[in-house]
Coordinates of C-alpha atoms in Angstrom, one line a residue:
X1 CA -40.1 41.2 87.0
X2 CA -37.7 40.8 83.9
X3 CA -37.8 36.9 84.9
X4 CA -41.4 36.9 84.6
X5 CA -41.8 39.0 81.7
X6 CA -39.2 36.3 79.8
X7 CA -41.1 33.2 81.4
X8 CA -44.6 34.0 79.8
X9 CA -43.5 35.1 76.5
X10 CA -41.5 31.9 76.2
X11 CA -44.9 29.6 77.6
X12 CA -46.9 32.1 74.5
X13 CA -44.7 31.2 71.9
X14 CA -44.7 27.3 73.2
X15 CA -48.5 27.8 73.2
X16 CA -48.5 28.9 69.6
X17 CA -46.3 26.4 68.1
X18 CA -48.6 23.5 69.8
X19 CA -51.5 25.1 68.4
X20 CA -50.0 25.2 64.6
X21 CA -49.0 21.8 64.5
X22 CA -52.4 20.3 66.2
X23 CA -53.4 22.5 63.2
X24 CA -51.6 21.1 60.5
X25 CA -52.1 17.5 61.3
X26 CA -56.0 18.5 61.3
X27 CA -55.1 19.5 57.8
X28 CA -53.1 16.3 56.6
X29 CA -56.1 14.1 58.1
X30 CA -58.6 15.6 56.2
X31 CA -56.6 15.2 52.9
X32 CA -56.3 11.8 53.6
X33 CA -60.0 10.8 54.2
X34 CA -60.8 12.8 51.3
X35 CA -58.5 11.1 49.5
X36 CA -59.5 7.6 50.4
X37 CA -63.2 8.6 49.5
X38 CA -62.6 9.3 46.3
X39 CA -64.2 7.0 43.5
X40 CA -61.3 4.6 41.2
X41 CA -61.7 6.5 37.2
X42 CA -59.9 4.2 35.3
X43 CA -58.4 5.3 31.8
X44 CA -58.9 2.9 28.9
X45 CA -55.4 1.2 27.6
X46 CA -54.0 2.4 24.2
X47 CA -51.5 0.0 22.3
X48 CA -48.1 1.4 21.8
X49 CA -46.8 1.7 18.1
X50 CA -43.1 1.9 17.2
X51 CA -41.4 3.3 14.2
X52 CA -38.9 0.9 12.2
X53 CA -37.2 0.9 8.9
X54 CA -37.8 -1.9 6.9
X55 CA -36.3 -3.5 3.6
X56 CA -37.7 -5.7 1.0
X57 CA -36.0 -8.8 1.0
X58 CA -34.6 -9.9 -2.6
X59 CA -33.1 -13.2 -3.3
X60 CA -30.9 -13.9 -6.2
X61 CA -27.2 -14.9 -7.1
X62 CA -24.6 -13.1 -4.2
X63 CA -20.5 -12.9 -5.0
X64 CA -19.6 -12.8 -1.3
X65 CA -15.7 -10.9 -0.8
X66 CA -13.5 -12.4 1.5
X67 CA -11.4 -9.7 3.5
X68 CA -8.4 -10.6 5.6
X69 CA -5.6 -8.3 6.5
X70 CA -1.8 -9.1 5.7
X71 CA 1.4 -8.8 5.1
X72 CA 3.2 -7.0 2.0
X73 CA 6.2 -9.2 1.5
X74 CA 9.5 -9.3 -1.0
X75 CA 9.9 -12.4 -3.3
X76 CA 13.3 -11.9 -3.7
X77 CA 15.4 -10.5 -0.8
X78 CA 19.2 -11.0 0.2
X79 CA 21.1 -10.5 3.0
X80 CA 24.5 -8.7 1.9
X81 CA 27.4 -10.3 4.3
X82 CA 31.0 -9.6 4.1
X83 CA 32.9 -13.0 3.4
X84 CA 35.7 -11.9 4.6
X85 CA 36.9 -9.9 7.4
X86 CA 39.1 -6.2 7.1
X87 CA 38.4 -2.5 6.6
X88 CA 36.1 -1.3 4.0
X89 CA 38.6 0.7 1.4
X90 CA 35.9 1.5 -0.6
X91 CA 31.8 2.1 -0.7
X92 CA 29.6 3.0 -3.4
X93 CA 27.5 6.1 -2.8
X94 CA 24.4 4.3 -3.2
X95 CA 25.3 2.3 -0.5
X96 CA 22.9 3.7 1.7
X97 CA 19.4 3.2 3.2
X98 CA 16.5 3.3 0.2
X99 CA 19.8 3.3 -2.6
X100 CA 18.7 1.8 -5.8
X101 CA 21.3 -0.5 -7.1
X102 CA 21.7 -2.8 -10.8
X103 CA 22.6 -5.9 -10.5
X104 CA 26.3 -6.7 -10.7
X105 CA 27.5 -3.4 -9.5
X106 CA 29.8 -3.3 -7.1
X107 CA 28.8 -1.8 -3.4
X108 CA 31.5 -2.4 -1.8
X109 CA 35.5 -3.8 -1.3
X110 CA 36.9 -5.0 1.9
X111 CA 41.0 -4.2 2.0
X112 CA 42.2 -6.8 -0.9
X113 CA 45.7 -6.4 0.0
X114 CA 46.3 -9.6 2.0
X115 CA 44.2 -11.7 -0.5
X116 CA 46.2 -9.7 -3.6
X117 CA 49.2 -11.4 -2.4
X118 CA 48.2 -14.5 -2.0
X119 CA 47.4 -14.7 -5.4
X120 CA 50.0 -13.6 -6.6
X121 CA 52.5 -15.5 -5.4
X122 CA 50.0 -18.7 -6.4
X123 CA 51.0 -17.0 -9.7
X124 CA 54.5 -17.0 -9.4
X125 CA 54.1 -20.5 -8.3
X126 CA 52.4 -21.6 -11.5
X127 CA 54.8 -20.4 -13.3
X128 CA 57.5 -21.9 -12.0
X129 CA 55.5 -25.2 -12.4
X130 CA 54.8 -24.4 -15.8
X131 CA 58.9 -24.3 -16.7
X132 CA 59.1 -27.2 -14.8
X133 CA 57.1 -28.9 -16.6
X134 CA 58.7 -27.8 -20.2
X135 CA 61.6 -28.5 -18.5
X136 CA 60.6 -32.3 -17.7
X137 CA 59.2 -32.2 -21.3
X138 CA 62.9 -31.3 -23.4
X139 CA 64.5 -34.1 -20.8
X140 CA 62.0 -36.6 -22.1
X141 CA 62.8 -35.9 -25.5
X142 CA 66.8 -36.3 -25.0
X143 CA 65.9 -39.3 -22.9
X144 CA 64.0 -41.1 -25.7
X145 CA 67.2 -40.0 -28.1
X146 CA 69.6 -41.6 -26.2
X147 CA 67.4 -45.1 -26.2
X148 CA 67.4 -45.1 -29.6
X149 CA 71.0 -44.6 -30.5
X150 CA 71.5 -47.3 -27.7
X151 CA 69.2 -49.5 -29.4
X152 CA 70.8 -48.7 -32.6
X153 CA 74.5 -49.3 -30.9
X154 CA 72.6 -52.8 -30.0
X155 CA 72.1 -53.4 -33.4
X156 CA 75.1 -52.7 -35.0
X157 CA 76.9 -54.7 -32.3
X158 CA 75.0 -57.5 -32.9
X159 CA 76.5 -57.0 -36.8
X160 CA 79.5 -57.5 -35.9
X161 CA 79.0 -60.6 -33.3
X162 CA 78.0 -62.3 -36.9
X163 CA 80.3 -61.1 -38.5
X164 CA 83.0 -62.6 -36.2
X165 CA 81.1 -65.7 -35.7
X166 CA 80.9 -66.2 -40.0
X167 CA 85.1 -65.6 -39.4
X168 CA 85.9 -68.1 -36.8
X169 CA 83.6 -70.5 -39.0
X170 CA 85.9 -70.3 -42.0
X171 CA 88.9 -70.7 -39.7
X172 CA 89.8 -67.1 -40.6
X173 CA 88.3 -65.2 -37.0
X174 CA 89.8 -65.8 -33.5
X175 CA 87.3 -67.4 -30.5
X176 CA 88.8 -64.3 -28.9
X177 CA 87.2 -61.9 -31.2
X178 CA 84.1 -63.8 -31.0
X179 CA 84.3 -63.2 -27.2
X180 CA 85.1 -59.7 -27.6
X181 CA 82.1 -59.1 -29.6
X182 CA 79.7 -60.9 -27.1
X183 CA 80.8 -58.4 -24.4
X184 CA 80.4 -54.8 -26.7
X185 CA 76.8 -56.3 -27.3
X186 CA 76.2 -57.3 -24.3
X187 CA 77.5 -53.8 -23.0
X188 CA 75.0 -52.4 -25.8
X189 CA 72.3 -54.0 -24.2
X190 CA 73.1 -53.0 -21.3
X191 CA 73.4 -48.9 -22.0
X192 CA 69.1 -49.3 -23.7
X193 CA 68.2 -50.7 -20.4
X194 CA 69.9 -47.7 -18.4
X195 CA 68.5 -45.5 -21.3
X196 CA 65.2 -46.9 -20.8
X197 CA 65.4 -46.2 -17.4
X198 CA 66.3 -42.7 -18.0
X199 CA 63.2 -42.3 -20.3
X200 CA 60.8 -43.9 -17.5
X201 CA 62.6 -41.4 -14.8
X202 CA 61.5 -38.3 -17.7
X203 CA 58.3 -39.4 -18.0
X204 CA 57.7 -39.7 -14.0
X205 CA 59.0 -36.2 -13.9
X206 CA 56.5 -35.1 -16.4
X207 CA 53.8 -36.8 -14.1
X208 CA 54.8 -34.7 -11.3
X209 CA 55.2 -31.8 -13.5
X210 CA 51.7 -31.8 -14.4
X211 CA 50.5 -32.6 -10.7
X212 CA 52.5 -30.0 -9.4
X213 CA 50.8 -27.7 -11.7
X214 CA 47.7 -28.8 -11.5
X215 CA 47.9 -28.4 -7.4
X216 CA 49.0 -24.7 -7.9
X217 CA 46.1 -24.1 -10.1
X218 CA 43.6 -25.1 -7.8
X219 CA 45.5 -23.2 -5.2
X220 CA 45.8 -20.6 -7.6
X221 CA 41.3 -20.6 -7.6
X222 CA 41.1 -20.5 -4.3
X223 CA 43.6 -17.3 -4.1
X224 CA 41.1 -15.6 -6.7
X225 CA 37.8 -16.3 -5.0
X226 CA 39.2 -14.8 -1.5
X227 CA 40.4 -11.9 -3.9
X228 CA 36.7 -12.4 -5.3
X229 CA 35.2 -12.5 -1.8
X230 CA 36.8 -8.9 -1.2
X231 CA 34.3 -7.8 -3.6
X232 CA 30.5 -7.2 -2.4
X233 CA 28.2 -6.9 -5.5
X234 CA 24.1 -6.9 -6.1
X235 CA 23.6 -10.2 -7.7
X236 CA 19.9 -8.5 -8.8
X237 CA 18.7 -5.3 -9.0
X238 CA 16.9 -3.5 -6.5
X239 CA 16.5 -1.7 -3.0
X240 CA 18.8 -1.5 -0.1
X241 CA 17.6 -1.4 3.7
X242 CA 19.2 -1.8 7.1
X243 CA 22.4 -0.1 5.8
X244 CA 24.8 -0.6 9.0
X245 CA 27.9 0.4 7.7
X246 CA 30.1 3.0 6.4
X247 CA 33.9 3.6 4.5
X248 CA 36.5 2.7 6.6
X249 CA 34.8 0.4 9.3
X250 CA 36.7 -2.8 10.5
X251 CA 34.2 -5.6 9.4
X252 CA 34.4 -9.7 10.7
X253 CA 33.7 -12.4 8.4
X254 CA 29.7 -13.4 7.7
X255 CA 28.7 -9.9 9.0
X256 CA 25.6 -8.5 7.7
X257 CA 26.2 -5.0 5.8
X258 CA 22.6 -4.6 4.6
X259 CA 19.4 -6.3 3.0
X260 CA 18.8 -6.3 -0.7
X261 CA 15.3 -6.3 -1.7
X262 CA 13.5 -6.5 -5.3
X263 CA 11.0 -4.3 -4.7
X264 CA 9.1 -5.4 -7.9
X265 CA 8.8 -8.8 -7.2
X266 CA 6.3 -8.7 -4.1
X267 CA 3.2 -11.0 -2.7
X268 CA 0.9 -10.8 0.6
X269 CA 0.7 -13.2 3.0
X270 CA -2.3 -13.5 5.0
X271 CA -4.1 -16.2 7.4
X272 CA -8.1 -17.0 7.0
X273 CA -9.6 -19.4 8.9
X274 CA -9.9 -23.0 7.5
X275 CA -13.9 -22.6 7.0
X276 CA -13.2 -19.7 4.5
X277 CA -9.9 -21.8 3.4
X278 CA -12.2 -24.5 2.4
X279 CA -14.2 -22.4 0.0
X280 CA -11.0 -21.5 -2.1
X281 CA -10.1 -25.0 -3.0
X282 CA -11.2 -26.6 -6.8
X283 CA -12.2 -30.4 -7.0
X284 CA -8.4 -31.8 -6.8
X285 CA -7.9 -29.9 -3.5
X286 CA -5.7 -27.5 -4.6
X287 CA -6.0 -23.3 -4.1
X288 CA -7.9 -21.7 -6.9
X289 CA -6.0 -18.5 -8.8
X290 CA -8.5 -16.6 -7.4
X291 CA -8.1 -12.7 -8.1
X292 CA -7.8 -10.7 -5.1
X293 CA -7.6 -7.2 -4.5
X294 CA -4.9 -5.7 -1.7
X295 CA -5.9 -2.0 -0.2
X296 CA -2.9 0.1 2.0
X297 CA -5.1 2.8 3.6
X298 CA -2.8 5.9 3.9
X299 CA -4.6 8.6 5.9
X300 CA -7.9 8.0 4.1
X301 CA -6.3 8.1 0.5
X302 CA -6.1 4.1 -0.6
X303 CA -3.2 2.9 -2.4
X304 CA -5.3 -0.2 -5.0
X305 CA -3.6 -3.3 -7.1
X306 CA -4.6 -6.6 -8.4
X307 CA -2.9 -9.6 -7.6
X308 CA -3.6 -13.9 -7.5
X309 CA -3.6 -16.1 -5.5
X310 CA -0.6 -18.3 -5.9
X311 CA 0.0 -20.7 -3.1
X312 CA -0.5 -22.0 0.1
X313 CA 1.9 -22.1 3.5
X314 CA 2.8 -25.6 3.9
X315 CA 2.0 -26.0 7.9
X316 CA -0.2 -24.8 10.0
X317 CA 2.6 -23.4 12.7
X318 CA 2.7 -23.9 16.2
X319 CA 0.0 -21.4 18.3
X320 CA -1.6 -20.7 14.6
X321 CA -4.8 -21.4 13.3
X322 CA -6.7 -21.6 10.1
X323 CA -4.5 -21.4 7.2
X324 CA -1.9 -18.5 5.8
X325 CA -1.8 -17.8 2.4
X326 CA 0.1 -15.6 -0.6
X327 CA -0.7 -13.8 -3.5
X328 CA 1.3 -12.2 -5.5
X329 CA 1.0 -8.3 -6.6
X330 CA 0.7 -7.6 -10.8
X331 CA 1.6 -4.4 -10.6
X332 CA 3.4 -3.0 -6.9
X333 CA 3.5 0.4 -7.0
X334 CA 3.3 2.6 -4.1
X335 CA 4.1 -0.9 -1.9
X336 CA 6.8 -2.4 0.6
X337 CA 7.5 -5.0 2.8
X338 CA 5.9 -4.9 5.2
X339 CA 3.1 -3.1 5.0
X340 CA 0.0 -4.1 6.6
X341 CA -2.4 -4.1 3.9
X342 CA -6.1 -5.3 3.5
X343 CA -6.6 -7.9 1.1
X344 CA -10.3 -9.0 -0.7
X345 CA -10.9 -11.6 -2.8
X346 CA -14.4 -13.3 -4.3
X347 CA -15.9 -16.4 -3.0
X348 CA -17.3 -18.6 -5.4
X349 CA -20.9 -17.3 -6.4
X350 CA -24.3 -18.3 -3.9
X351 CA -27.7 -18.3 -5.4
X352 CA -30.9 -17.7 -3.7
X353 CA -29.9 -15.7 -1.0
X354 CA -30.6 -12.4 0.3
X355 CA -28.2 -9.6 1.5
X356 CA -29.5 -7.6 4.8
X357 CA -28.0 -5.5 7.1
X358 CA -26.6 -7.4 10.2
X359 CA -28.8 -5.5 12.5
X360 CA -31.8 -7.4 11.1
X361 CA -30.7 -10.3 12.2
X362 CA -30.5 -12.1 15.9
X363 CA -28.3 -14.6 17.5
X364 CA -30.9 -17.2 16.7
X365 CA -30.4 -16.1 12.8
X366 CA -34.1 -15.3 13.3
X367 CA -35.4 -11.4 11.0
X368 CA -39.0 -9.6 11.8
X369 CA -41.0 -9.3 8.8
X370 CA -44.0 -7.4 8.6
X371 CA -47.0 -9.2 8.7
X372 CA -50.9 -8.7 8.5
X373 CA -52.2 -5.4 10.0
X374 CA -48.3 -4.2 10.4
X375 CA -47.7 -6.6 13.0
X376 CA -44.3 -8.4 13.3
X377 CA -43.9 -11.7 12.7
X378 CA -41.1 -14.0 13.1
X379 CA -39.1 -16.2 10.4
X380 CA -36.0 -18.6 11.0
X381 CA -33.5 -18.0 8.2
X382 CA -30.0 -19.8 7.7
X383 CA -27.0 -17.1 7.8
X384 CA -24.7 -18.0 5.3
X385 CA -21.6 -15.5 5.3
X386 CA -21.5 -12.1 7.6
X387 CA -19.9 -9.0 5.2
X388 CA -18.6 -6.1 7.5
X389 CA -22.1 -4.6 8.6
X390 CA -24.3 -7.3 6.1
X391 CA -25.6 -10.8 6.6
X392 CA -26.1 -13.1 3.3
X393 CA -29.3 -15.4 4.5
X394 CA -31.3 -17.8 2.4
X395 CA -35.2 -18.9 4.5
X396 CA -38.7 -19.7 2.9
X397 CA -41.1 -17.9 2.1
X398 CA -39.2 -14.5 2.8
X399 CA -38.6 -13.2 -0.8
X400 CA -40.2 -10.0 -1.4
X401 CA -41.3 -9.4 2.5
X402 CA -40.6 -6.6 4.1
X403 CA -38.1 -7.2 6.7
X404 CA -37.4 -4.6 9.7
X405 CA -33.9 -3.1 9.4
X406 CA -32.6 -2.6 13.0
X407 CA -33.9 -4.8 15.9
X408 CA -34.3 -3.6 19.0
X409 CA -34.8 -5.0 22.9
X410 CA -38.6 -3.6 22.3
X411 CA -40.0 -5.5 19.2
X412 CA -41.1 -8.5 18.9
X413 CA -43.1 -11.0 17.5
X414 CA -47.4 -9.7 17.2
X415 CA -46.1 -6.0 17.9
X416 CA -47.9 -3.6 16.4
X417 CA -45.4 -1.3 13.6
X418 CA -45.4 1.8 11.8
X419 CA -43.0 0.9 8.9
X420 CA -40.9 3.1 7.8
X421 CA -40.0 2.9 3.6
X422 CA -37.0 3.9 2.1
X423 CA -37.7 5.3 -1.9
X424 CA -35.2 5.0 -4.1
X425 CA -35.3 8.3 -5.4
X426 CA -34.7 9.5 -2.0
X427 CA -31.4 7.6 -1.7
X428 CA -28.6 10.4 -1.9
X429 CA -24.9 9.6 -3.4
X430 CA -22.3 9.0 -1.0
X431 CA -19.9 11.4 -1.8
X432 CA -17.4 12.2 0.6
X433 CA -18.0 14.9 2.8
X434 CA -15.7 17.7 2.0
X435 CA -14.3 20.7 4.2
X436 CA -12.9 24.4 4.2
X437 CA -9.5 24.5 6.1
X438 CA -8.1 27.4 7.5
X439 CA -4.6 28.3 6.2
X440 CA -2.7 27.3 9.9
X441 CA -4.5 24.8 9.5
X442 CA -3.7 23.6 6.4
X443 CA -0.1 24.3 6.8
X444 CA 0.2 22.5 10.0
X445 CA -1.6 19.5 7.8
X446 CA 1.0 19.8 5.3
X447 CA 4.1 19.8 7.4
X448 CA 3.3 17.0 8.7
X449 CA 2.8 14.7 5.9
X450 CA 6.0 16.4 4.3
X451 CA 8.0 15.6 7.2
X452 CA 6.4 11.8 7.2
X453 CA 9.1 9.6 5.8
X454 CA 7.2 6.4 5.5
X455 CA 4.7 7.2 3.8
X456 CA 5.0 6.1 -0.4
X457 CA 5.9 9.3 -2.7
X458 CA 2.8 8.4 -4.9
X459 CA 0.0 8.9 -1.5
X460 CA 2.3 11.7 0.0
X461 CA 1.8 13.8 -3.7
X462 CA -1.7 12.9 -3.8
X463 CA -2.4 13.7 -0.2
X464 CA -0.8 17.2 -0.9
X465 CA -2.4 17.5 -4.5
X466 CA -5.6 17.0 -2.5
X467 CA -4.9 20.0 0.4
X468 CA -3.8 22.6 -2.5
X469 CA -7.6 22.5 -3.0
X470 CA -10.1 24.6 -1.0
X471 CA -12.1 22.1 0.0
X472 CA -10.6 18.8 1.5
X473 CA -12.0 15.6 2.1
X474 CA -13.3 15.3 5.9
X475 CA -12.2 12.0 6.8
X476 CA -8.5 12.5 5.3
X477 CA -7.7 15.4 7.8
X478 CA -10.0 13.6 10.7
X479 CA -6.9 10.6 10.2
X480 CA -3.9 12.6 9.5
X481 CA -4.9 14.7 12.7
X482 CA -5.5 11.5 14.5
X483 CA -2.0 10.9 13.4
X484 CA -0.4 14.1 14.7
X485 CA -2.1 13.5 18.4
X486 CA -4.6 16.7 18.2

């Protein structure tokens, strides 16, 4: 009976299922016919209007800037070697990195000791030359004496040859004498030639003398400027940097010590391309003294000076392009070497042409103007310089239209606009947006730029002139922060 009982209740609820879905596909039929047998309504097509911003366009004279980003660079820098090799006995105390030093002042001494006594025994050999020499001199002088009292032995020799001659003539004198008179003047002759020799032999010594000295002299120099060479002096004032070395340290001959830099002599170098190179020359071909303007940006406060350009590099260099050029820096405060600076300078002046934002403008150099019933309409123009987010154009028949701001994928030409106008008077001041700093964070803002050694004493105190306020520029702590890695 159980078996039964299960067998029928399971063929009822089989039975019921069937009958639900026989049901529901009655039901999805029905839909569909009714579906199909409904009549078309179409709805009539409304044209689609967008919203731009538009701009007049105004043409007139344009100073476009020229912005390139370099290199702050020393005019004047020397590297400080020792020319001789020993320990250093002595060190100034500005010796060190960032020590300002006058020129001529002496940083530093290698051991002299060696050198000292060379020198000084170059001394002692000069004056030994010197008495030589004095010495040759006073035997000169006794030389040329004895010639001369030989030469007057000669003479009165010769006196008395006559005299005997004017004897044996008047039968009074002997032949003998005669003979006898020939040979003392012939003797007397004899004693000036071995005088004469003696004053030659003086006079060669005197030669030698001098040589001698002059040889110790020069050796004598050379003692001195390795005693010199012991000596490492500024030969101009200014800054020290890459310091290596300290008192008592064993240095080898040529070895750097440090760099000396003149840190008020300094010029940028940077590298435009050779279109924008082009535009800086005057009618001989040579680079204009334009005026430029170099930027350091130091956690959004700008360090600002003037400079000129002054020359040119003189090659290209090998996996370089466009040209690299200097200009040097009136007044370089708040700058070093190598800093990486922005640097602006003007172009000569364009006229009739018309500065829009780059977003107007297409990679066919093609703007949308508004045209009649606030349709768009489409104008060629000639792009002439791109300035960050701005385009400098010149076209026909485009001064005074109004010319939409940002193109889109959407808009095109004989689209139908709603333009959007900007009013002057609506135009706020772009002031920088300021902003209230809690005091951990503040002090964790200030720690930080204390504790930042690079950065120039002049930014650093007006960075924390600017955070003693209660309200603190927004983009300053959105770049220091940046800087601290939170």
């Amino acid at each position: 009976m159980r078996f039964l009982r299960k067998s029928l209740t399971g063929l009822f609820l089989m039975s019921l299922a069937l009958g639900l879905l026989a049901y529901a596909g009655i039901l999805v039929r029905d839909a569909v016919q009714a579906r199909m047998n409904e009549e078309q309504r179409s709805r009539p097509a409304r044209e689609r209007v967008f919203a731009v911003n538009v701009i007049p366009a105004q043409f007139g004279p344009v100073t476009p800037q020229l912005s390139a980003f370099g290199e702050i660079l020393s005019l004047r820098s020397l590297e400080l070697r020792a020319a001789t090799g020993g320990a250093l006995v002595s060190l100034d105390p500005g010796f060190v990195e960032g020590g300002r030093v006058q020129a001529g002042q002496l940083l530093a001494q290698v051991d002299p000791a060696n050198a000292q006594s060379a020198f000084d025994r170059t001394e002692s050999d000069r004056l030994d030359a010197e008495a030589e020499e004095r010495e040759a001199i006073r035997a000169l002088g006794l030389a040329q004496d004895e010639l001369e009292a030989a030469r007057e032995q000669v003479g009165l020799r010769e006196q008395a040859l006559k005299r005997q001659q004017d004897l044996r003539d008047r039968n009074v004198g002997t032949a003998a004498a005669v003979e006898t008179a020939e040979l003392a003047l012939s003797s007397a002759k004899q004693a000036v030639l071995t005088h004469r020799r003696a004053v030659a032999v003086a006079e060669a010594r005197i030669d030698q003398a001098a040589t001698s000295l002059r040889r110790i002299e020069i050796a004598q120099d050379e003692a001195q400027r390795l005693l010199d060479d012991t000596e490492i002096r500024a030969e101009f004032s200014g800054t020290l940097s890459e310091v290596t070395v300290v008192a008592g340290r064993l240095v080898s001959a040529n070895e750097k010590l440090a760099q000396l830099v003149d840190p008020d002599l300094l010029e940028v170098a940077f590298r435009v391309s050779t279109q924008q190179y082009a535009r800086l020359l005057n009618e001989s071909g040579q680079i204009k003294e334009t005026p430029v303007t170099v930027t350091l940006d130091v956690f959004g406060t700008n360090i600002t000076t003037k400079g000129k350009l002054s020359r040119e590099g003189a090659a290209v260099g090998e996996g370089q392009t466009g040209r690299l050029l200097f200009a040097e820096l009136e007044t370089p405060r708040g700058f070093k070497p190598g800093d990486f600076v922005t640097v602006q300078l003007d172009e000569p002046e364009l006229r009739r042409v018309a500065r829009l934002p780059a977003a107007a403008l297409n990679a066919a150099s093609e703007v949308l103007v508004i045209g009649e019933e606030d349709r768009l309409e489409v104008v060629q123009t000639e792009l002439l310089r791109r300035q960050g987010d701005e385009v400098l154009i010149r076209a026909r028949g485009l001064d005074g239209r109004e010319v939409v701001a940002e193109r889109t994928p959407l808009l095109g030409a004989g689209i139908k606009v709603k333009p959007l106008r900007r009013s002057g008077d609506a135009v706020a001041s772009e002031e920088p947006e300021m902003l209230e700093l809690s005091e951990e964070r503040r002090a964790k803002i200030r720690a930080f730029v204390e504790a930042n050694n690079r950065m120039p004493q002049e930014a650093k105190a007006r960075i924390l002139g600017q955070l003693d306020k209660p309200q603190v520029p927004a983009r300053m702590v959105e770049r220091i922060e940046s800087r601290m890695g939170g």
